[in-house]
Coordinates of C-alpha atoms and ligand atoms in Angstrom, one line a residue:
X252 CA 97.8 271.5 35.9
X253 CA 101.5 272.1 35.0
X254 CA 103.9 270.3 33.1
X255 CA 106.3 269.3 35.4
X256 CA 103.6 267.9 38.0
X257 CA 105.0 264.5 37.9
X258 CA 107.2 265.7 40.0
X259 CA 104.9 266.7 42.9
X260 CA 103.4 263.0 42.4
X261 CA 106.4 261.2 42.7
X262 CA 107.2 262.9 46.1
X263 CA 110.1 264.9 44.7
X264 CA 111.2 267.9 46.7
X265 CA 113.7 271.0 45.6
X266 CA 116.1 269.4 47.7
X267 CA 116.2 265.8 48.1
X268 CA 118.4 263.2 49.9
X269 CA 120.7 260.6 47.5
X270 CA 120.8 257.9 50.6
X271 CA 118.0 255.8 51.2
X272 CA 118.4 252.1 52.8
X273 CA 114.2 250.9 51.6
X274 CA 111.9 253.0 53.8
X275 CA 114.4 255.6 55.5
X276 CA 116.6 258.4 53.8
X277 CA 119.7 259.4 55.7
X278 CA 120.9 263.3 55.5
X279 CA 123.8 262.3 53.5
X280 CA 127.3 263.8 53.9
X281 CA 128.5 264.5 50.4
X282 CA 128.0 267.5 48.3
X283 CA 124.8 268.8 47.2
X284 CA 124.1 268.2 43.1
X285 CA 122.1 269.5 40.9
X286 CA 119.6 267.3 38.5
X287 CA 119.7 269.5 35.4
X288 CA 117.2 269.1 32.5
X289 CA 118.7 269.0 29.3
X290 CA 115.2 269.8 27.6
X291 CA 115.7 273.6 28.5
X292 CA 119.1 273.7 31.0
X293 CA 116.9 274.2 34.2
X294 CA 117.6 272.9 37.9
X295 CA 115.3 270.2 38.6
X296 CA 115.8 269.6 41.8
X297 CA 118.8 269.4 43.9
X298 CA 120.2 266.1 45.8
X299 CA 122.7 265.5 48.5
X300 CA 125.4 262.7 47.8
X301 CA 126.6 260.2 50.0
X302 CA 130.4 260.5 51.3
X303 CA 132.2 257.2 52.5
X304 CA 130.7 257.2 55.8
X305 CA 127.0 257.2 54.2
X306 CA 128.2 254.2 52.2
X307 CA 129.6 252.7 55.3
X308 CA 125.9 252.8 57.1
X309 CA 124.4 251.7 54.1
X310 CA 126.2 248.3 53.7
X311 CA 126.3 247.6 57.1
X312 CA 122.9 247.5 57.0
X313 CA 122.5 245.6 53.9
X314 CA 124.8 242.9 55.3
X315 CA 122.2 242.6 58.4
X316 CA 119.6 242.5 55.9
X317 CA 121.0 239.9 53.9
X318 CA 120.8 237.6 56.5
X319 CA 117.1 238.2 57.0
X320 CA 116.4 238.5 52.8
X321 CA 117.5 234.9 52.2
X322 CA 115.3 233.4 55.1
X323 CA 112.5 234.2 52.8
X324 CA 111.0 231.8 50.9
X325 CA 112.0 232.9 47.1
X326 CA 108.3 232.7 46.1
X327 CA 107.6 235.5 49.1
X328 CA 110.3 237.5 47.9
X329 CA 108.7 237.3 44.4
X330 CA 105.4 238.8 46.3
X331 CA 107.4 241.7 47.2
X332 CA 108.6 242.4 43.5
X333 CA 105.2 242.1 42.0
X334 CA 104.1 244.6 44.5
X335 CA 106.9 246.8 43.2
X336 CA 105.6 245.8 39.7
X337 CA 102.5 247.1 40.5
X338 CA 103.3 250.1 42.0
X339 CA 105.5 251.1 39.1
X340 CA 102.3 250.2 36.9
X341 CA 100.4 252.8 38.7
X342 CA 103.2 255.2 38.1
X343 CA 103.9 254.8 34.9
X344 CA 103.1 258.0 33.8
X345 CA 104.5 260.4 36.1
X346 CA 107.5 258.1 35.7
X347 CA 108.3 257.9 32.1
X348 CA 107.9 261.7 32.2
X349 CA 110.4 262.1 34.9
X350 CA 112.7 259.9 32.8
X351 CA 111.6 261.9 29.7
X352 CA 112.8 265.1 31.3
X353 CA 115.5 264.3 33.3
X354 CA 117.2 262.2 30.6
X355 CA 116.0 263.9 27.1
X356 CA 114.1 261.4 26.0
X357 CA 111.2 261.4 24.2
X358 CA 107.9 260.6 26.4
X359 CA 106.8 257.4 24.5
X360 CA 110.6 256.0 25.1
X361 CA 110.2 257.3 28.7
X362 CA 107.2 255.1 28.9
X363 CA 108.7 252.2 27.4
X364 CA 111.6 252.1 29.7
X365 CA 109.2 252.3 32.4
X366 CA 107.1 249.2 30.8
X367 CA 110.9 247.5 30.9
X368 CA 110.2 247.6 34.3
X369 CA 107.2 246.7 34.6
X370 CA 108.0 243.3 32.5
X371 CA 111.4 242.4 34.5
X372 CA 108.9 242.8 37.5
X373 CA 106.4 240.1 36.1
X374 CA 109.8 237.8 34.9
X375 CA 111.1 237.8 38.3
X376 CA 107.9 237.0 40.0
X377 CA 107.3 233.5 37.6
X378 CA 111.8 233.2 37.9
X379 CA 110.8 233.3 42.5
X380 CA 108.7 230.0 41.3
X381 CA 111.7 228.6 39.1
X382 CA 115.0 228.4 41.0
X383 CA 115.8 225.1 39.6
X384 CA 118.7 222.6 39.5
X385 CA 119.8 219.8 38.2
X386 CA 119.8 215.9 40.1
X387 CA 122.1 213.5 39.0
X388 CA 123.0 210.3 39.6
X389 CA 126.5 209.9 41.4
X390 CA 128.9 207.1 41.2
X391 CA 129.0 206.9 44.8
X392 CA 126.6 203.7 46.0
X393 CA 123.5 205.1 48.2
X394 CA 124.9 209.0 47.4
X395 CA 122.1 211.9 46.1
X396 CA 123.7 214.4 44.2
X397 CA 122.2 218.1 43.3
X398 CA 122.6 221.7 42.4
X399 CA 121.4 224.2 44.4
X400 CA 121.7 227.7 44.0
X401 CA 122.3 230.0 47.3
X402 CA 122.2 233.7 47.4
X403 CA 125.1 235.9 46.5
X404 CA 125.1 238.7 49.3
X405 CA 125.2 241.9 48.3
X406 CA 124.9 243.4 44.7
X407 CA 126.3 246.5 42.9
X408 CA 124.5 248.3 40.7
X409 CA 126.3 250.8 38.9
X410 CA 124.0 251.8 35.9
X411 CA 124.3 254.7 33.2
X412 CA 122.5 257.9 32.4
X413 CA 120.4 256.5 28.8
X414 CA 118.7 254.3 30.8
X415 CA 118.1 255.7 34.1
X416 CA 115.7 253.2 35.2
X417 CA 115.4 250.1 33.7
X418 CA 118.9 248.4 33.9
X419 CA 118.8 248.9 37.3
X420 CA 115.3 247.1 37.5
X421 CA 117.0 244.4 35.1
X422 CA 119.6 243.8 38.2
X423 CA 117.8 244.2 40.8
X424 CA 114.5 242.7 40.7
X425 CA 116.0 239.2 39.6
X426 CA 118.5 240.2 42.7
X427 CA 115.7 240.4 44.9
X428 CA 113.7 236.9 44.0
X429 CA 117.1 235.1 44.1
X430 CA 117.6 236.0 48.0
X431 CA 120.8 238.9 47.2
X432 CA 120.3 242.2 48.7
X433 CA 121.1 245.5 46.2
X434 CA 123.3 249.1 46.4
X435 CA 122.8 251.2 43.2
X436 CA 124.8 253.7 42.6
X437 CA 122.6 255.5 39.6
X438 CA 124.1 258.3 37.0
X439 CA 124.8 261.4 38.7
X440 CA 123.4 262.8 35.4
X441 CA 119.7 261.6 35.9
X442 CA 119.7 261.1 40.0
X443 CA 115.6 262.0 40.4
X444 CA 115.1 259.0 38.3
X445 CA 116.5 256.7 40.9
X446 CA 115.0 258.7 43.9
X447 CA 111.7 258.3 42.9
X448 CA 112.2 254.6 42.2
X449 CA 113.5 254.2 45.7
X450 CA 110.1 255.9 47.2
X451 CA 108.2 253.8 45.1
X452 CA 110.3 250.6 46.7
X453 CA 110.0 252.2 50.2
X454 CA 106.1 252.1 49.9
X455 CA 106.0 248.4 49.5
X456 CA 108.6 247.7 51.5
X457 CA 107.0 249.3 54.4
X458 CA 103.6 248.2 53.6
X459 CA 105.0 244.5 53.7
X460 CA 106.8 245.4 57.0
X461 CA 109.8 244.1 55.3
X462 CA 113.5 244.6 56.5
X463 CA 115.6 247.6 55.7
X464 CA 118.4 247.6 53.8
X465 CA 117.5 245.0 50.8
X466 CA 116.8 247.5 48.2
X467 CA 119.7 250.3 49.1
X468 CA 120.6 253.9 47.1
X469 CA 123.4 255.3 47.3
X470 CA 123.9 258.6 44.9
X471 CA 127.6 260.0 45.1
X472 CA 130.8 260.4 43.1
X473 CA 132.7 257.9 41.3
X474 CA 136.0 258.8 43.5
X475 CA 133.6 258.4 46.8
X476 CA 131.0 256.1 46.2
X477 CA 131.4 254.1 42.6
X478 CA 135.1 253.3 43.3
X479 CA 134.8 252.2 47.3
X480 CA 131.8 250.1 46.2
X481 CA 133.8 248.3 43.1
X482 CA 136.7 247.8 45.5
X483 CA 134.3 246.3 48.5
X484 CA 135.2 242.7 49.2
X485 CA 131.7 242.5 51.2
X486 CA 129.8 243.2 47.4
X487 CA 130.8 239.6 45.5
X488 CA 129.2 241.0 42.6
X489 CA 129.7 244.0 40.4
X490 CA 127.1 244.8 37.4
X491 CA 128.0 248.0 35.6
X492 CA 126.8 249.5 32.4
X493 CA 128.5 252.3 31.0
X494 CA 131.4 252.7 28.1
X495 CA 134.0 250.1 27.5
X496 CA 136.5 252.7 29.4
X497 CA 134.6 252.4 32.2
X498 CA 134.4 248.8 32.0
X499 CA 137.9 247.9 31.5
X500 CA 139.0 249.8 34.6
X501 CA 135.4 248.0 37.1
X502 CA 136.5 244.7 35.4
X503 CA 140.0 245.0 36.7
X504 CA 139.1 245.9 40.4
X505 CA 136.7 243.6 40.9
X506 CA 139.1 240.9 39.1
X507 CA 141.7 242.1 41.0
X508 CA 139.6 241.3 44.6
X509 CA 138.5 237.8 42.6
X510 CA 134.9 239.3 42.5
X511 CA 132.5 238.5 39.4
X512 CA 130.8 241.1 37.4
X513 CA 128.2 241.5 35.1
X514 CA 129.4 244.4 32.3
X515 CA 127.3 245.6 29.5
X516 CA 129.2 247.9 27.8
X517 CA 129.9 249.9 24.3
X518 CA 128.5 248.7 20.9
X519 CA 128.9 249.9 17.0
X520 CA 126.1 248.4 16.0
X521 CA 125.8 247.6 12.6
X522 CA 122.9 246.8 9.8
X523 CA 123.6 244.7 6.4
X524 CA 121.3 245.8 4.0
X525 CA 121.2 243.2 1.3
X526 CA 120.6 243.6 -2.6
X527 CA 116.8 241.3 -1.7
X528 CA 116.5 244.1 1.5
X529 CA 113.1 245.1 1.6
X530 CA 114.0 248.9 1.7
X531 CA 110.2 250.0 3.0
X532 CA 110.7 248.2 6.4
X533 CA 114.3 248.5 6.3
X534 CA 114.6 252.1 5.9
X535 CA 112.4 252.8 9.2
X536 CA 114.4 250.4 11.0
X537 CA 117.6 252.1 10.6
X538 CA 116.2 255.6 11.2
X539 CA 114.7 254.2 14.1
X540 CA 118.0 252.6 15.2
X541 CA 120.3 255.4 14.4
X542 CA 118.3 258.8 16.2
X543 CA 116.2 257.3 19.1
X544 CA 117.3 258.5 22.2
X545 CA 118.7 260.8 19.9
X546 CA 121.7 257.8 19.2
X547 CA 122.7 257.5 22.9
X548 CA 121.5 254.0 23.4
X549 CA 124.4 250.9 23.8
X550 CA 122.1 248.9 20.8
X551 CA 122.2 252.7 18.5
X552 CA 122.7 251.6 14.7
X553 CA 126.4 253.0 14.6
X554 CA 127.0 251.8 10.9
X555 CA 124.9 251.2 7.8
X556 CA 126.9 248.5 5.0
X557 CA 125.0 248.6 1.9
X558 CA 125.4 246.4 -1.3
X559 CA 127.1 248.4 -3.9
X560 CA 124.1 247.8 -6.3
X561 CA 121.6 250.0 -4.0
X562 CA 123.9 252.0 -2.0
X563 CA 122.5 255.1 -3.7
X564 CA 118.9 254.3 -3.6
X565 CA 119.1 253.7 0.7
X566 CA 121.6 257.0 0.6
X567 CA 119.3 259.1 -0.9
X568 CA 116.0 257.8 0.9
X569 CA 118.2 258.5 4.2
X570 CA 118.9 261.9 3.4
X571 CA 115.3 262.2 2.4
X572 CA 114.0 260.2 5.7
X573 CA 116.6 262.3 7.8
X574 CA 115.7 265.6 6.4
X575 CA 111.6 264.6 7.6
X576 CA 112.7 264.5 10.8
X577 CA 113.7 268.3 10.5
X578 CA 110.7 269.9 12.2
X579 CA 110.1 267.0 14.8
X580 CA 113.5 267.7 17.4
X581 CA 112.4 269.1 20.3
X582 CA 110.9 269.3 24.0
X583 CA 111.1 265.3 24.7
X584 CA 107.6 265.8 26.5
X585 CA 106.2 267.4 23.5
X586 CA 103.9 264.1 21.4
X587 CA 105.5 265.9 18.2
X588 CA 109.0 265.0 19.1
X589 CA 110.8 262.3 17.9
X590 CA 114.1 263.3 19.1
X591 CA 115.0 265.0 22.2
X592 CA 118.2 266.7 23.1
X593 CA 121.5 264.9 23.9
X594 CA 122.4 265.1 27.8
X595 CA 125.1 267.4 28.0
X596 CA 127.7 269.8 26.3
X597 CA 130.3 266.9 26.8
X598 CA 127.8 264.7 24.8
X599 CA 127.2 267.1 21.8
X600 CA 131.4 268.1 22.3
X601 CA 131.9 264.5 21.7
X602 CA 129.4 264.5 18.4
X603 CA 131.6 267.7 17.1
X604 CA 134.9 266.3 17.7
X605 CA 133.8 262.9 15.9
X606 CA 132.5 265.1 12.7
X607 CA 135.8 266.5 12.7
X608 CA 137.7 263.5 12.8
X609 CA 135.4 262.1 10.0
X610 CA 136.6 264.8 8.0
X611 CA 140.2 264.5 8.6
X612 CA 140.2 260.6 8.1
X613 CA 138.8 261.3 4.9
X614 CA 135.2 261.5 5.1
X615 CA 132.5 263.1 4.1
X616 CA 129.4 264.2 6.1
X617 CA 126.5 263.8 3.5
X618 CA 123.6 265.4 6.0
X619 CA 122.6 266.7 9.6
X620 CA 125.8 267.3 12.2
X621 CA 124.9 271.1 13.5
X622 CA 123.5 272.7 16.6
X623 CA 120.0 273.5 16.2
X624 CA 119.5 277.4 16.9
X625 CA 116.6 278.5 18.5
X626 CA 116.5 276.3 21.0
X627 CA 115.8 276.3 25.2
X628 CA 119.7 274.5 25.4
X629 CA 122.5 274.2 23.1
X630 CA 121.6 270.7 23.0
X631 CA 119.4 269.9 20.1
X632 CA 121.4 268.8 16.7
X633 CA 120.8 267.8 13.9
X634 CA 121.4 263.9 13.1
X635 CA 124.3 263.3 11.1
X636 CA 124.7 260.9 8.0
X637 CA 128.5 260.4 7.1
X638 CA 130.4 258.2 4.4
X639 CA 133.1 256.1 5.6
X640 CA 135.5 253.7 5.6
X641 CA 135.2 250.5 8.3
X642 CA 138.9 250.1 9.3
X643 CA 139.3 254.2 9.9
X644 CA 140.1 254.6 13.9
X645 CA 137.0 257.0 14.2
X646 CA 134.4 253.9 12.8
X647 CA 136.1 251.9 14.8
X648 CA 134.9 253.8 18.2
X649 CA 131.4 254.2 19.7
X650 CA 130.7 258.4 19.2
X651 CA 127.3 257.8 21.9
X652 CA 125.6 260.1 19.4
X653 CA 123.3 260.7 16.9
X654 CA 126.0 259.6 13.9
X655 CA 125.5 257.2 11.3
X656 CA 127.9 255.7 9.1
X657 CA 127.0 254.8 5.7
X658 CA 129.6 251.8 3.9
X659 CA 129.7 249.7 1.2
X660 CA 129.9 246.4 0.0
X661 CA 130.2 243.9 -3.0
X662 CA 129.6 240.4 -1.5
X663 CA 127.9 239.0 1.6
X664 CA 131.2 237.1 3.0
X665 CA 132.5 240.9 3.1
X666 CA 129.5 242.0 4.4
X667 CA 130.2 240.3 7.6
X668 CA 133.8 240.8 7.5
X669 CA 133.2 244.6 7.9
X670 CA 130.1 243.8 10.6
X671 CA 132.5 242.1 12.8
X672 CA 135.3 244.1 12.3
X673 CA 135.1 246.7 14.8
X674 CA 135.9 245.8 18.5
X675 CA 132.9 246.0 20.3
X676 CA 130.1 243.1 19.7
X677 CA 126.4 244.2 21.2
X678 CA 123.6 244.5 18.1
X679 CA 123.4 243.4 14.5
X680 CA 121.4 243.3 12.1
X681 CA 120.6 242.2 8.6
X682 CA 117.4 243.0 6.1
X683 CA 117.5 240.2 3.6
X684 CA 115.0 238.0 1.7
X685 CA 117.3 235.5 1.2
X686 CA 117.1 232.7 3.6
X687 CA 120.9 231.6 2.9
X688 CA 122.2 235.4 4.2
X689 CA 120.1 235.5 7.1
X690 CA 120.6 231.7 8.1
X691 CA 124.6 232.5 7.7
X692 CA 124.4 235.7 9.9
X693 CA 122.8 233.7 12.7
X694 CA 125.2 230.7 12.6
X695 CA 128.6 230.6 13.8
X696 CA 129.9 232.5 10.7
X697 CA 127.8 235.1 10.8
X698 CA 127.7 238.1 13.2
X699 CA 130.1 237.8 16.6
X700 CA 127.8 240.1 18.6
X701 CA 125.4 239.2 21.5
X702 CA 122.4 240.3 19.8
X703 CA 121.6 239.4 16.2
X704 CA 118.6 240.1 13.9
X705 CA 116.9 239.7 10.9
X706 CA 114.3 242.4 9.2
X707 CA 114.3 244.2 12.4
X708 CA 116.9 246.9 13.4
X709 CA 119.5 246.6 16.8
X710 CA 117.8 249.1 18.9
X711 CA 115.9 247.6 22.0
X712 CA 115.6 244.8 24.6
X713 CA 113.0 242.4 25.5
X714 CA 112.8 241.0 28.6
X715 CA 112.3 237.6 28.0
X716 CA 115.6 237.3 26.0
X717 CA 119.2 237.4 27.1
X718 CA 120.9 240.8 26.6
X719 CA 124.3 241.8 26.1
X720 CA 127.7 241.7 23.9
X721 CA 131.0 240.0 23.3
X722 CA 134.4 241.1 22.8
X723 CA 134.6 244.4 24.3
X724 CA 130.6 245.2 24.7
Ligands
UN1_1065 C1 116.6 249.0 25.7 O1 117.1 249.2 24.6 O2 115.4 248.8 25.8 O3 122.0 251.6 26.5 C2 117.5 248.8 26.9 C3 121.4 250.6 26.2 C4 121.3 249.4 27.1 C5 119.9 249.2 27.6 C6 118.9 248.9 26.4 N1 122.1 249.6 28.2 O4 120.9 250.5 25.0

């Protein structure tokens, strides 16, 4: 048995087509890519893009297979995705290794992305039994009024390389048991991820004899096939996560052909940690927070503010916590890793150039911020710990890195001020055991973001709640 078998199991070739419509791949025009692993800089496997005229094929067909998708009774649809749900249970392994490899994460993060699945799956199949809407009563004598939800069309799924699979699972399996028909156009950083999704899909899809083109792939540029797709008046709905960057610009296409989109974008996600903070839960939360996925998650803890009266208890049971972690970077398949490496030079560049900047805004970097030697790629670092200043243009910006920022803080109204100070608005957090602070961070003063919580830290999703951000997440 080798390591890398998962490959062989999820059907992955050396060469492998980036164009598949459900059951068929197409040959695929565009220019040949490699999938590079950033756990030791080796070729995975190589994949052929799409160019326009791929695309072109693609939504053709989609469109066709809209109109036979929708016929389908919603609770038939919800069939097909807890077939898909099942299948990806039965893959599960060989699949949260593939993301584990191809991505950098650890395995047992691998695995839980691949349970993320798993549980939108079972969500979507109870939602294909839900579809409700409202009846009321109209002012017009012997007149029935109702709501009644129809089917977008097609949907875009442009998704990001930290979570290679289940975002896209997020979109598309609700898609599916709604009656809307899907393109994804995955991360060219991790494109095996969404390949051997797309087999999966093709099994049950041809098992079920269902039409082509509902679940679509479409692997390509950003000029060829992320850019045509955003500016496609036949796709009334965009859903894109990535950095606020990228956002801005999708948001303003798809505005600009009055399409809708779904956008989950950057976050500098902070924790309070309260005088009453109960440092032995809160101290794993942040660690947690701050290096899994080795900080390239949107919900990463960005920024630590700590009352002034314990500032340097927490700083120096960081240091302490961070300098455990020492011995446990490495090969994100290894079970003794807890932090993998970061995806690419660009990403461990960007990590650099935010250290310097620290430093020339004044800062100080109190632990961790160097390349690891000895290493299979120049992508293992060390975590870094750095004190700040909130308002300083560097804090103010998501680094998508292993960086945390330690402030401080006098009273709790400040507390928040500094919280919601920053323009993005995805995660919070506060470790308390005073009812008053936490009760005021969940009401209308309290934090702005999308996602607030109290004794636990801002990493992570759960299915069954709403996730996402204001102001510019
Ligand atoms: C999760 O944390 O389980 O990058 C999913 C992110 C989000 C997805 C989170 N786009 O953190």
């Amino acid at each position: 048995m080798s390591k890398l078998d998962f490959l062989k199991n999820l059907g992955l070739e050396k060469q492998n087509s980036g164009v598949s419509t459900g059951t068929e791949w197409l040959t695929g025009n565009g220019s040949l890519i490699e999938s590079v692993s950033p756990a030791d800089g080796s070729v995975i496997a190589h994949v052929r893009n799409a160019n326009r005229e791929d695309y072109e094929t693609v939504i053709s067909l989609a469109q066709d297979s809209f109109q036979e998708w929708r016929k389908i009774p919603a609770p038939q649809r919800g069939e097909i995705v807890r077939q898909i749900g099942n299948a990806v249970r039965e893959a599960k392994d060989d699949l949260g290794k593939l993301v584990s490899w191809e991505m950098g994460k650890i395995y047992q993060e691998g695995l839980g992305e691949v349970q993320e699945m798993i549980d939108i799956c079972d969500f979507a199949v109870g939602l294909s039994r839900q579809l409700y809407g409202f009846t009321m009563q109209s002012e017009r004598p012997g007149h029935r009024m109702y709501d009644q939800y129809h089917p977008l069309g097609i949907v875009g799924i442009i998704t990001a390389f930290n979570f290679p699979v289940a975002v896209w699972s997020w979109n598309s399996m609700i898609a599916a048991v709604c009656g809307d028909v899907s393109i994804w156009k995955p991360s060219p950083k991790t494109p095996l991820c969404s390949i051997a999704l797309q087999r999966i899909i093709g099994m049950v899809m041809r098992e079920n004899k269902m039409p082509e083109g509902v679940f679509n792939l479409v692997i390509g540029t950003n000029e060829e096939i992320a850019e045509t797709l955003v500016n496609d008046t036949r796709v009334p709905l965009i859903s894109a996560t990535g950095s606020t960057n990228m956002g801005r610009k999708v948001s303003a296409k798809v505005a600009s052909r009055l399409g809708r989109s779904i956008l989950e974008l950057g976050g500098n996600n902070a924790i309070i940690i309260t005088e009453s903070a109960d440092l032995k839960i809160a101290i794993p939360g942040i660690v947690f927070g701050s290096v899994g996925t080795c900080g390239q998650r949107c919900t990463t803890t960005r920024r630590i503010i700590i009352h002034d009266s314990i500032y340097d208890d927490v700083k120096n049971q960081l240091v302490q916590a961070y300098s455990q972690l020492e011995n446990r970077v490495g090969d994100p398949l290894d079970s003794d890793t807890l932090i993998g490496p970061m995806i690419d030079e660009v990403a461990v560049k960007t990590f650099r150039n935010a250290l310097k900047a620290i430093r020339e805004q004044g800062g100080e970097i109190i632990y961790g911020g160097d390349i690891l030697d000895g290493y299979p790629s120049e992508l293992y670092v060390r975590p870094a710990l750095a004190e700040v200043e909130n308002h300083w243009p560097i804090v103010q910006e998501e680094t998508f890195a292993p960086l945390l920022y330690l402030i401080r803080y006098q009273d709790f109204d400040e507390a928040l001020r500094l919280q919601n100070d920053v323009p993005q608005g995805l995660s919070s957090a506060v470790f308390t055991r005073d009812f008053q602070e936490s009760e005021k961070f969940l009401s209308h003063e309290g934090s702005d973001c999308g996602l607030a919580n109290v004794n636990i830290g801002t990493s992570g999703a759960e299915i069954g709640g709403a996730f996402g951000g204001e102001k510019d997440t």
